[in-house]
Amino acid sequence: MTIMYLTFGQKTEYHVQAYLSMLSFRRQMTGQDRIVMVTTAPEFYRHAESWADIIAISDEQVSQWQGEYHFFWRAKIKAIEFVGTRYAGDDLLYLDCDTVLRGPIGWLKSQLADGHGLMDTNDGHPSQMKTKTLRMWNTIKGRTYGGITLGPQHNMYCAGVVGLPHKKLAETVMTALALCDGMLADQAERIVIEQYSLSVALYEKTGLVETRDCIAHYWAAKDEWQQAAEELIARAHLTAATLDDELRLFDATDWQSLPVYVHKSSTARRLRNLAGRLFPDRDYRYIRNGCE
C-alpha cells in the first residue's frame, strides 16, 4: 500500500502534524508498504528521507493542478492521480496532515484489497447541512457530471482520509475530476467541492467504508495534538533520536487521552477577543543589539 500526503508552504505546524502522522503509520508498515510525501517544502522532511519517498513539487505545479477555475483543493485530487500513476499497482491511502493511525493497518489494507473505497466519516447529505454546503447543493442537485446524476443517495464524507483500491483508482480519480470541474463550471459554492467530488466518485465506483474508528482525524482538536506532537519532535531532536527511538517515543505517548473533537464556543471566542481589545498587552520590550 502507498500512503501519501500533500503539504504546502512554510507553516511549521502543518509539517509537524504530517511527520507525526507518518510516524504513526511507519510503526505498523511492512516491506510492501511505502510512505510518499508530495510537498512544496521538502526541507522539512530531510530527516525522513531514509524511510519515505519525498517528492518535491513547485508552486507552479500546484497552480496547474488547480485547473481552469483556480480551485485550490482540486490539487488534492490531482496529487492523488499523480501518485497513483507513479506507483501504479499499489492500493493508495491519502491522508491529511492532522491524522494519526490508531487501529491496525491490516484492517485498512484488507478493505482496499476487497475493493472498498475509504473515507473518514459520513457527514450526511449536503441538503441537510448549513450555509455554504447547502448553497452548493442547491446549485448542483439533480445535475449530471461525469455520467453521475446527483441525488439523495450521495452523502458527504470527510476527505481527511481517501483510500482507493488500485484496480479502480484511475477511473475513480477521473470521475472525481469530472465532478469537481462540472460543479466549478456551474459556479457552485467552492468550499467543499473536492470533498463532495471524492465522496460521490468513491460511492459510485467502489462503495465507501468509514475509517474514523481506525484513523484519528483531529481537525477539531488541533491545539491538544499540536502540543503533543511538538513535544515528541523536540525530544527527538534534542536527544538525537534514531527512527526506532522516535517510534518508541510515539508508543510511550498517551494519545488516547487527547480528544479528536472539541466543540469550541463561539461566544467564548468573542468574549476572549473583546477582553483582548479592552485589556491589551502593553510595555513590550525587545533585545537590542550590543550592550547598554
PDB file of C-alpha atoms in Angstrom:
ATOM      1  CA  MET A   1       0.000   0.000   0.000  1.00  0.00           C
ATOM      2  CA  THR A   2       1.156   3.523  -0.796  1.00  0.00           C
ATOM      3  CA  ILE A   3       0.432   6.009   1.999  1.00  0.00           C
ATOM      4  CA  MET A   4       0.558   9.576   0.695  1.00  0.00           C
ATOM      5  CA  TYR A   5       0.481  13.144   1.975  1.00  0.00           C
ATOM      6  CA  LEU A   6       0.364  16.561   0.313  1.00  0.00           C
ATOM      7  CA  THR A   7       1.806  19.628   2.056  1.00  0.00           C
ATOM      8  CA  PHE A   8       2.292  23.246   1.032  1.00  0.00           C
ATOM      9  CA  GLY A   9       4.143  26.291   2.296  1.00  0.00           C
ATOM     10  CA  GLN A  10       6.331  27.150   5.252  1.00  0.00           C
ATOM     11  CA  LYS A  11       3.976  26.929   8.256  1.00  0.00           C
ATOM     12  CA  THR A  12       5.851  24.590  10.569  1.00  0.00           C
ATOM     13  CA  GLU A  13       2.719  23.362  12.348  1.00  0.00           C
ATOM     14  CA  TYR A  14       1.433  21.532   9.254  1.00  0.00           C
ATOM     15  CA  HIS A  15       4.733  19.741   8.727  1.00  0.00           C
ATOM     16  CA  VAL A  16       4.882  18.771  12.418  1.00  0.00           C
ATOM     17  CA  GLN A  17       1.401  17.249  12.089  1.00  0.00           C
ATOM     18  CA  ALA A  18       2.380  15.430   8.904  1.00  0.00           C
ATOM     19  CA  TYR A  19       5.533  13.995  10.486  1.00  0.00           C
ATOM     20  CA  LEU A  20       3.548  12.696  13.451  1.00  0.00           C
ATOM     21  CA  SER A  21       1.087  11.023  11.086  1.00  0.00           C
ATOM     22  CA  MET A  22       3.944   9.483   9.112  1.00  0.00           C
ATOM     23  CA  LEU A  23       5.435   8.034  12.308  1.00  0.00           C
ATOM     24  CA  SER A  24       2.080   6.547  13.294  1.00  0.00           C
ATOM     25  CA  PHE A  25       1.939   4.606  10.032  1.00  0.00           C
ATOM     26  CA  ARG A  26       5.656   3.773   9.891  1.00  0.00           C
ATOM     27  CA  ARG A  27       5.425   1.783  13.115  1.00  0.00           C
ATOM     28  CA  GLN A  28       2.997  -0.717  11.511  1.00  0.00           C
ATOM     29  CA  MET A  29       4.308  -0.824   7.949  1.00  0.00           C
ATOM     30  CA  THR A  30       5.548  -3.989   6.276  1.00  0.00           C
ATOM     31  CA  GLY A  31       8.095  -4.340   3.489  1.00  0.00           C
ATOM     32  CA  GLN A  32       5.440  -3.898   0.795  1.00  0.00           C
ATOM     33  CA  ASP A  33       4.247  -0.522   2.117  1.00  0.00           C
ATOM     34  CA  ARG A  34       5.659   2.901   1.361  1.00  0.00           C
ATOM     35  CA  ILE A  35       5.095   6.475   2.546  1.00  0.00           C
ATOM     36  CA  VAL A  36       5.111   9.222  -0.074  1.00  0.00           C
ATOM     37  CA  MET A  37       5.244  12.915   0.806  1.00  0.00           C
ATOM     38  CA  VAL A  38       4.386  15.289  -2.037  1.00  0.00           C
ATOM     39  CA  THR A  39       5.410  18.766  -0.901  1.00  0.00           C
ATOM     40  CA  THR A  40       6.445  22.256  -1.895  1.00  0.00           C
ATOM     41  CA  ALA A  41       8.719  22.267   1.188  1.00  0.00           C
ATOM     42  CA  PRO A  42      10.928  19.140   1.033  1.00  0.00           C
ATOM     43  CA  GLU A  43      13.416  20.651   3.507  1.00  0.00           C
ATOM     44  CA  PHE A  44      11.021  19.792   6.347  1.00  0.00           C
ATOM     45  CA  TYR A  45      11.318  16.074   5.591  1.00  0.00           C
ATOM     46  CA  ARG A  46      15.085  15.537   5.290  1.00  0.00           C
ATOM     47  CA  HIS A  47      15.005  13.518   8.494  1.00  0.00           C
ATOM     48  CA  ALA A  48      12.541  11.105   6.825  1.00  0.00           C
ATOM     49  CA  GLU A  49      14.408  10.656   3.533  1.00  0.00           C
ATOM     50  CA  SER A  50      15.783   7.258   4.588  1.00  0.00           C
ATOM     51  CA  TRP A  51      12.309   5.750   5.116  1.00  0.00           C
ATOM     52  CA  ALA A  52       9.897   7.813   2.983  1.00  0.00           C
ATOM     53  CA  ASP A  53       9.764   8.948  -0.637  1.00  0.00           C
ATOM     54  CA  ILE A  54       9.909  12.753  -0.633  1.00  0.00           C
ATOM     55  CA  ILE A  55       8.681  14.251  -3.909  1.00  0.00           C
ATOM     56  CA  ALA A  56       9.304  17.981  -4.315  1.00  0.00           C
ATOM     57  CA  ILE A  57       6.811  19.946  -6.384  1.00  0.00           C
ATOM     58  CA  SER A  58       6.745  23.619  -7.278  1.00  0.00           C
ATOM     59  CA  ASP A  59       4.154  26.275  -6.609  1.00  0.00           C
ATOM     60  CA  GLU A  60       3.663  26.351 -10.381  1.00  0.00           C
ATOM     61  CA  GLN A  61       2.744  22.667 -10.344  1.00  0.00           C
ATOM     62  CA  VAL A  62       0.202  23.288  -7.601  1.00  0.00           C
ATOM     63  CA  SER A  63      -1.248  26.179  -9.600  1.00  0.00           C
ATOM     64  CA  GLN A  64      -1.544  23.954 -12.663  1.00  0.00           C
ATOM     65  CA  TRP A  65      -3.310  21.273 -10.618  1.00  0.00           C
ATOM     66  CA  GLN A  66      -5.865  23.876  -9.514  1.00  0.00           C
ATOM     67  CA  GLY A  67      -7.196  23.845 -13.069  1.00  0.00           C
ATOM     68  CA  GLU A  68      -9.116  26.258 -15.223  1.00  0.00           C
ATOM     69  CA  TYR A  69     -11.201  27.587 -12.341  1.00  0.00           C
ATOM     70  CA  HIS A  70      -8.242  28.073  -9.973  1.00  0.00           C
ATOM     71  CA  PHE A  71      -9.787  25.977  -7.202  1.00  0.00           C
ATOM     72  CA  PHE A  72      -7.067  25.332  -4.644  1.00  0.00           C
ATOM     73  CA  TRP A  73      -8.271  21.947  -3.355  1.00  0.00           C
ATOM     74  CA  ARG A  74      -8.600  20.468  -6.833  1.00  0.00           C
ATOM     75  CA  ALA A  75      -4.855  19.980  -6.354  1.00  0.00           C
ATOM     76  CA  LYS A  76      -5.633  17.231  -3.820  1.00  0.00           C
ATOM     77  CA  ILE A  77      -7.372  15.142  -6.473  1.00  0.00           C
ATOM     78  CA  LYS A  78      -4.575  15.784  -8.979  1.00  0.00           C
ATOM     79  CA  ALA A  79      -1.939  14.828  -6.418  1.00  0.00           C
ATOM     80  CA  ILE A  80      -3.745  11.538  -5.817  1.00  0.00           C
ATOM     81  CA  GLU A  81      -3.759  10.986  -9.574  1.00  0.00           C
ATOM     82  CA  PHE A  82      -0.042  11.854  -9.759  1.00  0.00           C
ATOM     83  CA  VAL A  83       0.961   9.407  -7.017  1.00  0.00           C
ATOM     84  CA  GLY A  84      -1.419   6.711  -8.287  1.00  0.00           C
ATOM     85  CA  THR A  85       0.217   6.872 -11.708  1.00  0.00           C
ATOM     86  CA  ARG A  86       3.749   6.904 -10.291  1.00  0.00           C
ATOM     87  CA  TYR A  87       3.117   3.861  -8.092  1.00  0.00           C
ATOM     88  CA  ALA A  88       0.730   2.021 -10.375  1.00  0.00           C
ATOM     89  CA  GLY A  89      -0.422  -1.318  -8.990  1.00  0.00           C
ATOM     90  CA  ASP A  90      -0.484  -0.155  -5.359  1.00  0.00           C
ATOM     91  CA  ASP A  91      -3.621   0.481  -3.348  1.00  0.00           C
ATOM     92  CA  LEU A  92      -3.414   4.112  -2.264  1.00  0.00           C
ATOM     93  CA  LEU A  93      -4.267   5.846   1.011  1.00  0.00           C
ATOM     94  CA  TYR A  94      -4.271   9.656   1.014  1.00  0.00           C
ATOM     95  CA  LEU A  95      -4.131  11.392   4.420  1.00  0.00           C
ATOM     96  CA  ASP A  96      -4.484  14.968   5.614  1.00  0.00           C
ATOM     97  CA  CYS A  97      -1.696  16.084   7.942  1.00  0.00           C
ATOM     98  CA  ASP A  98      -3.936  16.073  11.034  1.00  0.00           C
ATOM     99  CA  THR A  99      -4.430  12.315  11.139  1.00  0.00           C
ATOM    100  CA  VAL A 100      -2.920   9.535  13.254  1.00  0.00           C
ATOM    101  CA  LEU A 101      -3.233   5.779  12.791  1.00  0.00           C
ATOM    102  CA  ARG A 102      -4.784   4.316  15.944  1.00  0.00           C
ATOM    103  CA  GLY A 103      -6.126   0.970  14.713  1.00  0.00           C
ATOM    104  CA  PRO A 104      -4.477  -1.888  12.793  1.00  0.00           C
ATOM    105  CA  ILE A 105      -3.068  -1.018   9.396  1.00  0.00           C
ATOM    106  CA  GLY A 106      -4.057  -4.529   8.307  1.00  0.00           C
ATOM    107  CA  TRP A 107      -7.731  -3.582   8.509  1.00  0.00           C
ATOM    108  CA  LEU A 108      -7.194  -0.714   6.077  1.00  0.00           C
ATOM    109  CA  LYS A 109      -5.290  -2.988   3.701  1.00  0.00           C
ATOM    110  CA  SER A 110      -7.965  -5.679   3.793  1.00  0.00           C
ATOM    111  CA  GLN A 111     -10.706  -3.177   2.963  1.00  0.00           C
ATOM    112  CA  LEU A 112      -8.774  -1.908  -0.043  1.00  0.00           C
ATOM    113  CA  ALA A 113      -7.865  -5.431  -1.126  1.00  0.00           C
ATOM    114  CA  ASP A 114     -11.593  -6.273  -1.117  1.00  0.00           C
ATOM    115  CA  GLY A 115     -12.217  -3.341  -3.476  1.00  0.00           C
ATOM    116  CA  HIS A 116     -13.730  -0.922  -0.962  1.00  0.00           C
ATOM    117  CA  GLY A 117     -13.038   2.794  -1.040  1.00  0.00           C
ATOM    118  CA  LEU A 118     -12.199   4.519   2.237  1.00  0.00           C
ATOM    119  CA  MET A 119     -13.047   7.952   3.620  1.00  0.00           C
ATOM    120  CA  ASP A 120     -13.003   9.400   7.109  1.00  0.00           C
ATOM    121  CA  THR A 121     -16.576   9.999   8.289  1.00  0.00           C
ATOM    122  CA  ASN A 122     -20.028  10.070   6.697  1.00  0.00           C
ATOM    123  CA  ASP A 123     -21.229  13.601   7.491  1.00  0.00           C
ATOM    124  CA  GLY A 124     -24.676  13.085   5.963  1.00  0.00           C
ATOM    125  CA  HIS A 125     -26.372  14.621   2.971  1.00  0.00           C
ATOM    126  CA  PRO A 126     -25.471  18.201   1.960  1.00  0.00           C
ATOM    127  CA  SER A 127     -29.168  19.102   1.690  1.00  0.00           C
ATOM    128  CA  GLN A 128     -29.325  18.755   5.494  1.00  0.00           C
ATOM    129  CA  MET A 129     -26.284  20.947   6.145  1.00  0.00           C
ATOM    130  CA  LYS A 130     -25.968  24.660   6.731  1.00  0.00           C
ATOM    131  CA  THR A 131     -24.879  27.785   4.882  1.00  0.00           C
ATOM    132  CA  LYS A 132     -22.205  27.240   2.219  1.00  0.00           C
ATOM    133  CA  THR A 133     -22.620  23.477   1.863  1.00  0.00           C
ATOM    134  CA  LEU A 134     -26.366  23.860   1.464  1.00  0.00           C
ATOM    135  CA  ARG A 135     -25.850  26.604  -1.109  1.00  0.00           C
ATOM    136  CA  MET A 136     -23.548  24.261  -3.027  1.00  0.00           C
ATOM    137  CA  TRP A 137     -26.206  21.546  -3.018  1.00  0.00           C
ATOM    138  CA  ASN A 138     -28.956  23.898  -4.152  1.00  0.00           C
ATOM    139  CA  THR A 139     -26.849  24.716  -7.220  1.00  0.00           C
ATOM    140  CA  ILE A 140     -25.903  21.158  -8.201  1.00  0.00           C
ATOM    141  CA  LYS A 141     -28.824  18.969  -7.095  1.00  0.00           C
ATOM    142  CA  GLY A 142     -30.157  16.817  -9.909  1.00  0.00           C
ATOM    143  CA  ARG A 143     -27.349  17.808 -12.273  1.00  0.00           C
ATOM    144  CA  THR A 144     -25.196  15.275 -14.086  1.00  0.00           C
ATOM    145  CA  TYR A 145     -21.392  15.314 -14.061  1.00  0.00           C
ATOM    146  CA  GLY A 146     -19.162  12.559 -15.363  1.00  0.00           C
ATOM    147  CA  GLY A 147     -22.230  10.447 -16.086  1.00  0.00           C
ATOM    148  CA  ILE A 148     -23.484  10.696 -12.487  1.00  0.00           C
ATOM    149  CA  THR A 149     -26.735  12.452 -11.595  1.00  0.00           C
ATOM    150  CA  LEU A 150     -26.503  13.853  -8.084  1.00  0.00           C
ATOM    151  CA  GLY A 151     -29.290  12.754  -5.766  1.00  0.00           C
ATOM    152  CA  PRO A 152     -30.288  11.826  -2.206  1.00  0.00           C
ATOM    153  CA  GLN A 153     -28.032   8.750  -2.210  1.00  0.00           C
ATOM    154  CA  HIS A 154     -24.870  10.887  -2.407  1.00  0.00           C
ATOM    155  CA  ASN A 155     -23.741  11.777   1.098  1.00  0.00           C
ATOM    156  CA  MET A 156     -20.806  13.970   2.029  1.00  0.00           C
ATOM    157  CA  TYR A 157     -17.808  12.180   3.549  1.00  0.00           C
ATOM    158  CA  CYS A 158     -14.904  13.926   5.246  1.00  0.00           C
ATOM    159  CA  ALA A 159     -11.914  13.818   2.893  1.00  0.00           C
ATOM    160  CA  GLY A 160      -9.175  13.791   5.538  1.00  0.00           C
ATOM    161  CA  VAL A 161      -8.745  10.138   4.536  1.00  0.00           C
ATOM    162  CA  VAL A 162      -9.199   8.856   0.973  1.00  0.00           C
ATOM    163  CA  GLY A 163      -8.449   5.207   0.192  1.00  0.00           C
ATOM    164  CA  LEU A 164      -8.502   3.864  -3.365  1.00  0.00           C
ATOM    165  CA  PRO A 165      -8.118   0.215  -4.463  1.00  0.00           C
ATOM    166  CA  HIS A 166      -5.629   0.147  -7.317  1.00  0.00           C
ATOM    167  CA  LYS A 167      -7.953  -1.550  -9.805  1.00  0.00           C
ATOM    168  CA  LYS A 168     -10.433   1.330  -9.530  1.00  0.00           C
ATOM    169  CA  LEU A 169      -8.001   4.167  -8.893  1.00  0.00           C
ATOM    170  CA  ALA A 170      -7.700   5.714 -12.353  1.00  0.00           C
ATOM    171  CA  GLU A 171     -11.432   5.501 -13.089  1.00  0.00           C
ATOM    172  CA  THR A 172     -12.391   6.915  -9.693  1.00  0.00           C
ATOM    173  CA  VAL A 173      -9.973   9.838  -9.922  1.00  0.00           C
ATOM    174  CA  MET A 174     -11.144  10.657 -13.446  1.00  0.00           C
ATOM    175  CA  THR A 175     -14.746  10.681 -12.188  1.00  0.00           C
ATOM    176  CA  ALA A 176     -13.856  12.883  -9.212  1.00  0.00           C
ATOM    177  CA  LEU A 177     -12.182  15.401 -11.523  1.00  0.00           C
ATOM    178  CA  ALA A 178     -15.210  15.431 -13.843  1.00  0.00           C
ATOM    179  CA  LEU A 179     -17.485  16.067 -10.863  1.00  0.00           C
ATOM    180  CA  CYS A 180     -15.215  18.772  -9.469  1.00  0.00           C
ATOM    181  CA  ASP A 181     -14.808  20.611 -12.768  1.00  0.00           C
ATOM    182  CA  GLY A 182     -18.502  20.337 -13.574  1.00  0.00           C
ATOM    183  CA  MET A 183     -19.516  21.856 -10.246  1.00  0.00           C
ATOM    184  CA  LEU A 184     -16.972  24.639 -10.672  1.00  0.00           C
ATOM    185  CA  ALA A 185     -18.287  25.368 -14.174  1.00  0.00           C
ATOM    186  CA  ASP A 186     -21.780  25.682 -12.706  1.00  0.00           C
ATOM    187  CA  GLN A 187     -20.433  28.158 -10.127  1.00  0.00           C
ATOM    188  CA  ALA A 188     -21.336  26.055  -7.107  1.00  0.00           C
ATOM    189  CA  GLU A 189     -20.183  27.215  -3.681  1.00  0.00           C
ATOM    190  CA  ARG A 190     -16.480  26.361  -3.685  1.00  0.00           C
ATOM    191  CA  ILE A 191     -15.763  25.451  -0.055  1.00  0.00           C
ATOM    192  CA  VAL A 192     -16.238  21.643  -0.164  1.00  0.00           C
ATOM    193  CA  ILE A 193     -16.390  20.808  -3.865  1.00  0.00           C
ATOM    194  CA  GLU A 194     -13.359  18.499  -3.907  1.00  0.00           C
ATOM    195  CA  GLN A 195     -14.639  16.716  -0.800  1.00  0.00           C
ATOM    196  CA  TYR A 196     -18.037  16.070  -2.339  1.00  0.00           C
ATOM    197  CA  SER A 197     -16.484  15.097  -5.665  1.00  0.00           C
ATOM    198  CA  LEU A 198     -14.384  12.411  -3.989  1.00  0.00           C
ATOM    199  CA  SER A 199     -17.346  11.258  -1.871  1.00  0.00           C
ATOM    200  CA  VAL A 200     -19.593  10.763  -4.899  1.00  0.00           C
ATOM    201  CA  ALA A 201     -16.880   9.212  -7.081  1.00  0.00           C
ATOM    202  CA  LEU A 202     -15.885   6.650  -4.452  1.00  0.00           C
ATOM    203  CA  TYR A 203     -19.507   5.862  -3.604  1.00  0.00           C
ATOM    204  CA  GLU A 204     -20.275   5.170  -7.268  1.00  0.00           C
ATOM    205  CA  LYS A 205     -17.085   3.352  -8.246  1.00  0.00           C
ATOM    206  CA  THR A 206     -16.017   1.453  -5.123  1.00  0.00           C
ATOM    207  CA  GLY A 207     -18.568   1.790  -2.349  1.00  0.00           C
ATOM    208  CA  LEU A 208     -17.422   3.500   0.831  1.00  0.00           C
ATOM    209  CA  VAL A 209     -16.231   2.385   4.263  1.00  0.00           C
ATOM    210  CA  GLU A 210     -15.597   4.866   7.092  1.00  0.00           C
ATOM    211  CA  THR A 211     -12.165   4.918   8.742  1.00  0.00           C
ATOM    212  CA  ARG A 212     -12.971   7.019  11.830  1.00  0.00           C
ATOM    213  CA  ASP A 213     -12.519   4.058  14.223  1.00  0.00           C
ATOM    214  CA  CYS A 214      -9.080   3.276  12.778  1.00  0.00           C
ATOM    215  CA  ILE A 215      -7.614   6.688  11.932  1.00  0.00           C
ATOM    216  CA  ALA A 216      -7.954   9.642  14.305  1.00  0.00           C
ATOM    217  CA  HIS A 217      -8.677  12.819  12.330  1.00  0.00           C
ATOM    218  CA  TYR A 218      -8.333  15.577  14.908  1.00  0.00           C
ATOM    219  CA  TRP A 219      -9.256  18.585  12.751  1.00  0.00           C
ATOM    220  CA  ALA A 220     -11.472  19.976  15.545  1.00  0.00           C
ATOM    221  CA  ALA A 221      -8.957  19.475  18.382  1.00  0.00           C
ATOM    222  CA  LYS A 222      -5.670  20.611  16.871  1.00  0.00           C
ATOM    223  CA  ASP A 223      -4.353  22.571  19.849  1.00  0.00           C
ATOM    224  CA  GLU A 224      -4.047  19.484  22.055  1.00  0.00           C
ATOM    225  CA  TRP A 225      -2.480  17.312  19.358  1.00  0.00           C
ATOM    226  CA  GLN A 226      -0.126  20.042  18.154  1.00  0.00           C
ATOM    227  CA  GLN A 227       1.308  20.458  21.636  1.00  0.00           C
ATOM    228  CA  ALA A 228       1.888  16.702  21.992  1.00  0.00           C
ATOM    229  CA  ALA A 229       3.428  16.451  18.516  1.00  0.00           C
ATOM    230  CA  GLU A 230       5.814  19.341  19.168  1.00  0.00           C
ATOM    231  CA  GLU A 231       6.852  17.790  22.487  1.00  0.00           C
ATOM    232  CA  LEU A 232       7.666  14.479  20.771  1.00  0.00           C
ATOM    233  CA  ILE A 233       9.629  16.093  17.950  1.00  0.00           C
ATOM    234  CA  ALA A 234      11.522  18.408  20.318  1.00  0.00           C
ATOM    235  CA  ARG A 235      12.554  15.448  22.471  1.00  0.00           C
ATOM    236  CA  ALA A 236      13.619  13.519  19.392  1.00  0.00           C
ATOM    237  CA  HIS A 237      15.710  16.408  18.097  1.00  0.00           C
ATOM    238  CA  LEU A 238      17.325  17.253  21.433  1.00  0.00           C
ATOM    239  CA  THR A 239      18.298  13.634  22.093  1.00  0.00           C
ATOM    240  CA  ALA A 240      19.477  12.962  18.505  1.00  0.00           C
ATOM    241  CA  ALA A 241      16.924  10.162  18.354  1.00  0.00           C
ATOM    242  CA  THR A 242      17.021   7.473  15.702  1.00  0.00           C
ATOM    243  CA  LEU A 243      13.851   6.409  13.895  1.00  0.00           C
ATOM    244  CA  ASP A 244      13.495   3.490  16.327  1.00  0.00           C
ATOM    245  CA  ASP A 245      13.831   5.944  19.217  1.00  0.00           C
ATOM    246  CA  GLU A 246      11.134   8.153  17.698  1.00  0.00           C
ATOM    247  CA  LEU A 247       8.804   5.208  17.337  1.00  0.00           C
ATOM    248  CA  ARG A 248       9.381   4.322  21.000  1.00  0.00           C
ATOM    249  CA  LEU A 249       8.572   7.920  21.954  1.00  0.00           C
ATOM    250  CA  PHE A 250       5.395   7.654  19.912  1.00  0.00           C
ATOM    251  CA  ASP A 251       4.385   4.443  21.676  1.00  0.00           C
ATOM    252  CA  ALA A 252       5.132   5.983  25.082  1.00  0.00           C
ATOM    253  CA  THR A 253       2.733   8.897  24.495  1.00  0.00           C
ATOM    254  CA  ASP A 254      -0.820   8.572  25.798  1.00  0.00           C
ATOM    255  CA  TRP A 255      -2.624   9.516  22.577  1.00  0.00           C
ATOM    256  CA  GLN A 256      -5.927   8.161  23.862  1.00  0.00           C
ATOM    257  CA  SER A 257      -6.056  10.985  26.403  1.00  0.00           C
ATOM    258  CA  LEU A 258      -6.321  13.523  23.568  1.00  0.00           C
ATOM    259  CA  PRO A 259      -9.774  14.318  22.157  1.00  0.00           C
ATOM    260  CA  VAL A 260     -10.346  14.057  18.422  1.00  0.00           C
ATOM    261  CA  TYR A 261     -13.198  16.575  18.579  1.00  0.00           C
ATOM    262  CA  VAL A 262     -13.836  19.594  20.801  1.00  0.00           C
ATOM    263  CA  HIS A 263     -16.791  21.937  20.378  1.00  0.00           C
ATOM    264  CA  LYS A 264     -15.387  25.459  20.518  1.00  0.00           C
ATOM    265  CA  SER A 265     -17.859  28.007  21.867  1.00  0.00           C
ATOM    266  CA  SER A 266     -18.177  30.980  19.524  1.00  0.00           C
ATOM    267  CA  THR A 267     -19.430  33.088  22.450  1.00  0.00           C
ATOM    268  CA  ALA A 268     -16.308  32.262  24.456  1.00  0.00           C
ATOM    269  CA  ARG A 269     -14.142  33.193  21.468  1.00  0.00           C
ATOM    270  CA  ARG A 270     -15.901  36.550  21.063  1.00  0.00           C
ATOM    271  CA  LEU A 271     -15.528  37.285  24.796  1.00  0.00           C
ATOM    272  CA  ARG A 272     -11.802  36.465  24.675  1.00  0.00           C
ATOM    273  CA  ASN A 273     -11.388  38.754  21.677  1.00  0.00           C
ATOM    274  CA  LEU A 274     -13.300  41.525  23.444  1.00  0.00           C
ATOM    275  CA  ALA A 275     -11.182  41.134  26.591  1.00  0.00           C
ATOM    276  CA  GLY A 276      -8.055  41.325  24.453  1.00  0.00           C
ATOM    277  CA  ARG A 277      -9.214  44.592  22.921  1.00  0.00           C
ATOM    278  CA  LEU A 278     -10.251  46.089  26.281  1.00  0.00           C
ATOM    279  CA  PHE A 279      -7.147  44.954  28.156  1.00  0.00           C
ATOM    280  CA  PRO A 280      -4.356  44.672  25.588  1.00  0.00           C
ATOM    281  CA  ASP A 281      -0.848  43.547  26.465  1.00  0.00           C
ATOM    282  CA  ARG A 282       1.493  46.506  26.869  1.00  0.00           C
ATOM    283  CA  ASP A 283       5.003  47.602  27.755  1.00  0.00           C
ATOM    284  CA  TYR A 284       6.695  45.373  25.177  1.00  0.00           C
ATOM    285  CA  ARG A 285      10.485  45.214  25.485  1.00  0.00           C
ATOM    286  CA  TYR A 286      12.931  43.801  22.961  1.00  0.00           C
ATOM    287  CA  ILE A 287      16.510  42.634  22.743  1.00  0.00           C
ATOM    288  CA  ARG A 288      18.814  45.375  21.498  1.00  0.00           C
ATOM    289  CA  ASN A 289      21.990  44.907  19.512  1.00  0.00           C
ATOM    290  CA  GLY A 290      25.087  45.299  21.665  1.00  0.00           C
ATOM    291  CA  CYS A 291      25.334  46.133  25.365  1.00  0.00           C
ATOM    292  CA  GLU A 292      23.644  49.104  27.060  1.00  0.00           C
TER     293      GLU A 292
END
